[in-house]
């Protein structure tokens, strides 16, 4: 069941089958690279100020919320072990048209995440090499990422190992320097990172901070897009999704806790660069330079995996015929990668040369939360309603838990800015217009992925 059927228009050799070379460790690495272990430092100052210094507690709340949605992704990836993520899951649960709109919203997340990484790459490298304009670094990063993705998923997996290794080396050094620094400080209040101060001691500041931190967890869903390159997708995808979410969540909590011990304040001169103050306090100039290098590696890795992910979503939609099949449904005969889709994503990423971090972040937030909501609903529809799974255990697994995930996701929606909602609604309207064109004014359903039963 659920084995992908071949279609005759996929490429010169007529094959739509990718190489199944990814095991559980590779899938976890993909998710971790996408999420970027050092992403905690990108919002450290902002959320620390909001929560009154309780960043680790806010991360714990967000991790709890994300685990419910990650579980829903795991259930659907086991039922449908093919590429496409929320697009396929919603399509098979609610029909082709609703599935298309879920996939269209998901593209916001995947198309714009490479952009935000290229922006960060240009900003950080320009700080060290001011004579070189940011756009030059951004273009170089795009070219390298595109080449690695075209060559194949094995090259991406090997690069991931190097990137994750470098980031974990920094984490080890940071913790080591922090312990040495704290030993020289005498008495250290170990409960300080768990307590708020004054008016920031209640739950409301924690909730506000936790809502922002959901951006740190964007990435566990990217694992599902590599279903057709996994050796045992039904077994490994659900495990990889939960493992990635849990490992990164615990890592975020630990780094937030240690960081606040090193720099026990929730007030900064510049919240955007607060992480530099923390790192410099722990290890001076050496650790600050190492941190910048690690952050750049993380941005490159996230761009690499996010481009690979979105190209596979586009490939799924192209193979269905929802997008032009000859372009988006094409696989390179040698590398077995969706070459045209990869190149198109790179071309779209060129708009990051003119975009702002605020606008790109707004697009990512909207797309991700739409996808999270859709997948939680898909679990209820597919398992509990369509397949009539009954009994107390089934109701708990396929109704209660995904419903909790949905409620928590809707709660996170309340934190979206007006800009996020405006841009997101415009994107949805464009998607509806295209769907109306494909379906002849909604007189017929959009094409669906052909899965053998």
CSV table of C-alpha atoms in Angstrom, one decimal, residues 223-416:
chain,number,residue,atom,x,y,z
A,223,UNK,CA,11.9,15.5,7.1
A,224,UNK,CA,8.7,14.3,5.5
A,225,UNK,CA,9.7,15.7,2.2
A,226,UNK,CA,12.5,13.1,1.9
A,227,UNK,CA,10.1,10.2,2.3
A,228,UNK,CA,11.0,8.8,-1.2
A,229,UNK,CA,14.7,8.9,-0.5
A,230,UNK,CA,14.4,7.1,2.9
A,231,UNK,CA,15.2,3.4,3.1
A,232,UNK,CA,12.4,2.6,5.4
A,233,UNK,CA,10.1,5.7,5.4
A,234,UNK,CA,7.1,4.1,7.4
A,235,UNK,CA,9.4,3.2,10.3
A,236,UNK,CA,12.0,6.0,10.2
A,237,UNK,CA,10.1,9.1,9.3
A,238,UNK,CA,7.9,9.2,12.4
A,239,UNK,CA,10.9,8.5,14.6
A,240,UNK,CA,13.1,11.1,12.9
A,241,UNK,CA,10.4,13.8,13.3
A,242,UNK,CA,9.9,13.2,17.0
A,243,UNK,CA,13.6,12.8,17.7
A,244,UNK,CA,14.5,16.0,15.9
A,245,UNK,CA,11.9,18.0,17.7
A,246,UNK,CA,12.8,16.6,21.1
A,247,UNK,CA,16.6,16.8,20.6
A,248,UNK,CA,16.6,20.4,19.3
A,249,UNK,CA,14.0,21.5,21.9
A,250,UNK,CA,16.1,20.1,24.8
A,251,UNK,CA,19.2,21.7,23.3
A,252,UNK,CA,17.4,25.1,23.0
A,253,UNK,CA,16.4,24.8,26.7
A,254,UNK,CA,19.9,23.9,27.9
A,255,UNK,CA,21.6,26.7,25.9
A,256,UNK,CA,19.0,29.2,27.1
A,257,UNK,CA,19.6,28.2,30.7
A,258,UNK,CA,23.4,28.4,30.5
A,259,UNK,CA,23.3,31.7,28.6
A,260,UNK,CA,21.2,33.3,31.3
A,261,UNK,CA,23.5,32.1,34.0
A,262,UNK,CA,26.5,33.6,32.2
A,263,UNK,CA,24.6,36.9,31.6
A,264,UNK,CA,21.9,37.1,34.3
A,265,UNK,CA,20.0,40.0,32.9
A,266,UNK,CA,16.9,40.5,30.7
A,267,UNK,CA,17.8,44.0,29.7
A,268,UNK,CA,20.1,44.8,26.8
A,269,UNK,CA,21.4,47.8,25.0
A,270,UNK,CA,20.4,46.1,21.7
A,271,UNK,CA,18.2,43.1,22.0
A,272,UNK,CA,19.0,42.0,18.4
A,273,UNK,CA,22.7,41.6,19.2
A,274,UNK,CA,22.3,40.4,22.8
A,275,UNK,CA,23.7,36.9,22.0
A,276,UNK,CA,27.1,38.5,21.1
A,277,UNK,CA,27.2,40.0,24.6
A,278,UNK,CA,26.5,36.6,26.1
A,279,UNK,CA,29.1,34.8,24.0
A,280,UNK,CA,31.7,37.5,24.6
A,281,UNK,CA,31.1,37.4,28.3
A,282,UNK,CA,31.7,33.6,28.3
A,283,UNK,CA,34.7,33.3,26.1
A,284,UNK,CA,35.9,36.7,24.8
A,285,UNK,CA,36.9,37.6,21.2
A,286,UNK,CA,37.9,34.0,20.3
A,287,UNK,CA,34.5,32.5,21.1
A,288,UNK,CA,32.7,35.4,19.5
A,289,UNK,CA,34.5,34.8,16.2
A,290,UNK,CA,33.8,31.0,16.5
A,291,UNK,CA,30.2,31.8,17.2
A,292,UNK,CA,29.9,33.9,14.1
A,293,UNK,CA,31.5,31.1,12.0
A,294,UNK,CA,29.1,28.6,13.4
A,295,UNK,CA,26.1,30.8,12.8
A,296,UNK,CA,27.1,31.2,9.2
A,297,UNK,CA,27.5,27.5,8.8
A,298,UNK,CA,24.0,27.0,10.3
A,299,UNK,CA,22.5,29.5,7.8
A,300,UNK,CA,24.2,27.7,4.9
A,301,UNK,CA,23.0,24.3,6.1
A,302,UNK,CA,19.4,25.5,6.6
A,303,UNK,CA,19.4,27.0,3.1
A,304,UNK,CA,20.7,23.8,1.7
A,305,UNK,CA,18.1,21.6,3.3
A,306,UNK,CA,15.2,24.0,2.8
A,307,UNK,CA,16.0,24.3,-0.9
A,308,UNK,CA,16.1,20.5,-1.1
A,309,UNK,CA,12.8,20.3,0.7
A,310,UNK,CA,10.8,22.8,-1.3
A,311,UNK,CA,12.1,21.4,-4.6
A,312,UNK,CA,10.6,18.0,-3.6
A,313,UNK,CA,7.3,19.6,-2.7
A,314,UNK,CA,7.3,21.3,-6.1
A,315,UNK,CA,8.2,17.9,-7.7
A,316,UNK,CA,5.3,16.2,-6.0
A,317,UNK,CA,2.9,18.9,-7.3
A,318,UNK,CA,4.4,18.8,-10.7
A,319,UNK,CA,4.2,15.0,-10.9
A,320,UNK,CA,0.5,15.3,-10.0
A,321,UNK,CA,0.0,17.8,-12.9
A,322,UNK,CA,-1.1,20.6,-10.5
A,323,UNK,CA,2.0,22.4,-11.7
A,324,UNK,CA,3.5,22.0,-15.2
A,325,UNK,CA,4.7,18.4,-15.2
A,326,UNK,CA,7.5,18.7,-17.8
A,327,UNK,CA,9.2,21.3,-15.6
A,328,UNK,CA,8.3,20.5,-12.0
A,329,UNK,CA,7.9,16.7,-12.5
A,330,UNK,CA,11.3,16.3,-14.1
A,331,UNK,CA,14.1,14.2,-12.5
A,332,UNK,CA,17.7,14.4,-13.7
A,333,UNK,CA,18.5,11.0,-15.3
A,334,UNK,CA,21.8,10.6,-13.6
A,335,UNK,CA,21.5,12.4,-10.2
A,336,UNK,CA,17.8,11.5,-9.7
A,337,UNK,CA,17.1,15.0,-8.3
A,338,UNK,CA,14.3,17.5,-9.3
A,339,UNK,CA,16.8,19.7,-11.2
A,340,UNK,CA,14.4,22.2,-12.7
A,341,UNK,CA,12.5,22.7,-9.4
A,342,UNK,CA,15.9,23.3,-7.7
A,343,UNK,CA,16.9,25.9,-10.2
A,344,UNK,CA,13.5,27.6,-10.1
A,345,UNK,CA,13.8,27.9,-6.2
A,346,UNK,CA,17.2,29.4,-6.7
A,347,UNK,CA,15.8,32.0,-9.1
A,348,UNK,CA,13.0,32.9,-6.6
A,349,UNK,CA,15.7,33.2,-3.9
A,350,UNK,CA,17.3,36.0,-5.9
A,351,UNK,CA,14.4,38.2,-4.6
A,352,UNK,CA,16.1,38.1,-1.2
A,353,UNK,CA,18.6,40.6,-2.6
A,354,UNK,CA,15.8,43.2,-2.3
A,355,UNK,CA,13.7,41.8,0.6
A,356,UNK,CA,13.8,42.6,4.3
A,357,UNK,CA,14.1,40.2,7.2
A,358,UNK,CA,10.7,41.4,8.6
A,359,UNK,CA,8.9,40.6,5.4
A,360,UNK,CA,10.5,37.2,4.9
A,361,UNK,CA,9.9,36.2,8.5
A,362,UNK,CA,6.2,37.2,8.1
A,363,UNK,CA,5.8,34.9,5.1
A,364,UNK,CA,7.5,32.0,6.9
A,365,UNK,CA,5.3,32.3,10.0
A,366,UNK,CA,2.0,32.3,8.1
A,367,UNK,CA,2.9,29.4,5.8
A,368,UNK,CA,4.2,27.2,8.7
A,369,UNK,CA,1.2,27.7,10.9
A,370,UNK,CA,-1.3,26.9,8.1
A,371,UNK,CA,0.6,23.7,7.4
A,372,UNK,CA,0.6,22.7,11.1
A,373,UNK,CA,-3.1,23.3,11.4
A,374,UNK,CA,-3.8,21.3,8.2
A,375,UNK,CA,-1.8,18.3,9.4
A,376,UNK,CA,-3.5,18.1,12.8
A,377,UNK,CA,-6.9,18.3,11.1
A,378,UNK,CA,-5.8,15.6,8.6
A,379,UNK,CA,-5.1,13.2,11.4
A,380,UNK,CA,-8.6,13.6,12.8
A,381,UNK,CA,-10.2,13.3,9.3
A,382,UNK,CA,-8.2,10.4,8.0
A,383,UNK,CA,-7.9,8.2,11.0
A,384,UNK,CA,-10.8,9.0,13.3
A,385,UNK,CA,-13.5,10.0,10.8
A,386,UNK,CA,-12.7,8.4,7.4
A,387,UNK,CA,-11.3,5.1,8.8
A,388,UNK,CA,-13.6,5.1,11.8
A,389,UNK,CA,-10.9,4.2,14.3
A,390,UNK,CA,-13.0,3.6,17.5
A,391,UNK,CA,-12.4,2.9,21.2
A,392,UNK,CA,-10.9,5.0,24.0
A,393,UNK,CA,-7.3,4.5,22.7
A,394,UNK,CA,-8.2,5.5,19.2
A,395,UNK,CA,-10.2,8.5,20.4
A,396,UNK,CA,-7.2,9.6,22.5
A,397,UNK,CA,-4.6,9.1,19.7
A,398,UNK,CA,-6.5,10.3,16.6
A,399,UNK,CA,-8.9,12.9,18.1
A,400,UNK,CA,-7.7,14.3,21.5
A,401,UNK,CA,-4.0,14.6,20.8
A,402,UNK,CA,-4.2,16.2,17.3
A,403,UNK,CA,-7.0,18.4,18.6
A,404,UNK,CA,-4.7,19.7,21.3
A,405,UNK,CA,-2.0,20.2,18.6
A,406,UNK,CA,-4.6,22.2,16.6
A,407,UNK,CA,-5.6,24.4,19.5
A,408,UNK,CA,-2.0,25.1,20.4
A,409,UNK,CA,-1.3,26.0,16.8
A,410,UNK,CA,-4.3,28.4,16.7
A,411,UNK,CA,-3.0,29.9,19.9
A,412,UNK,CA,0.3,30.6,18.2
A,413,UNK,CA,-1.6,32.2,15.3
A,414,UNK,CA,-2.7,34.9,17.8
A,415,UNK,CA,0.9,36.2,17.9
A,416,UNK,CA,1.1,36.8,14.1
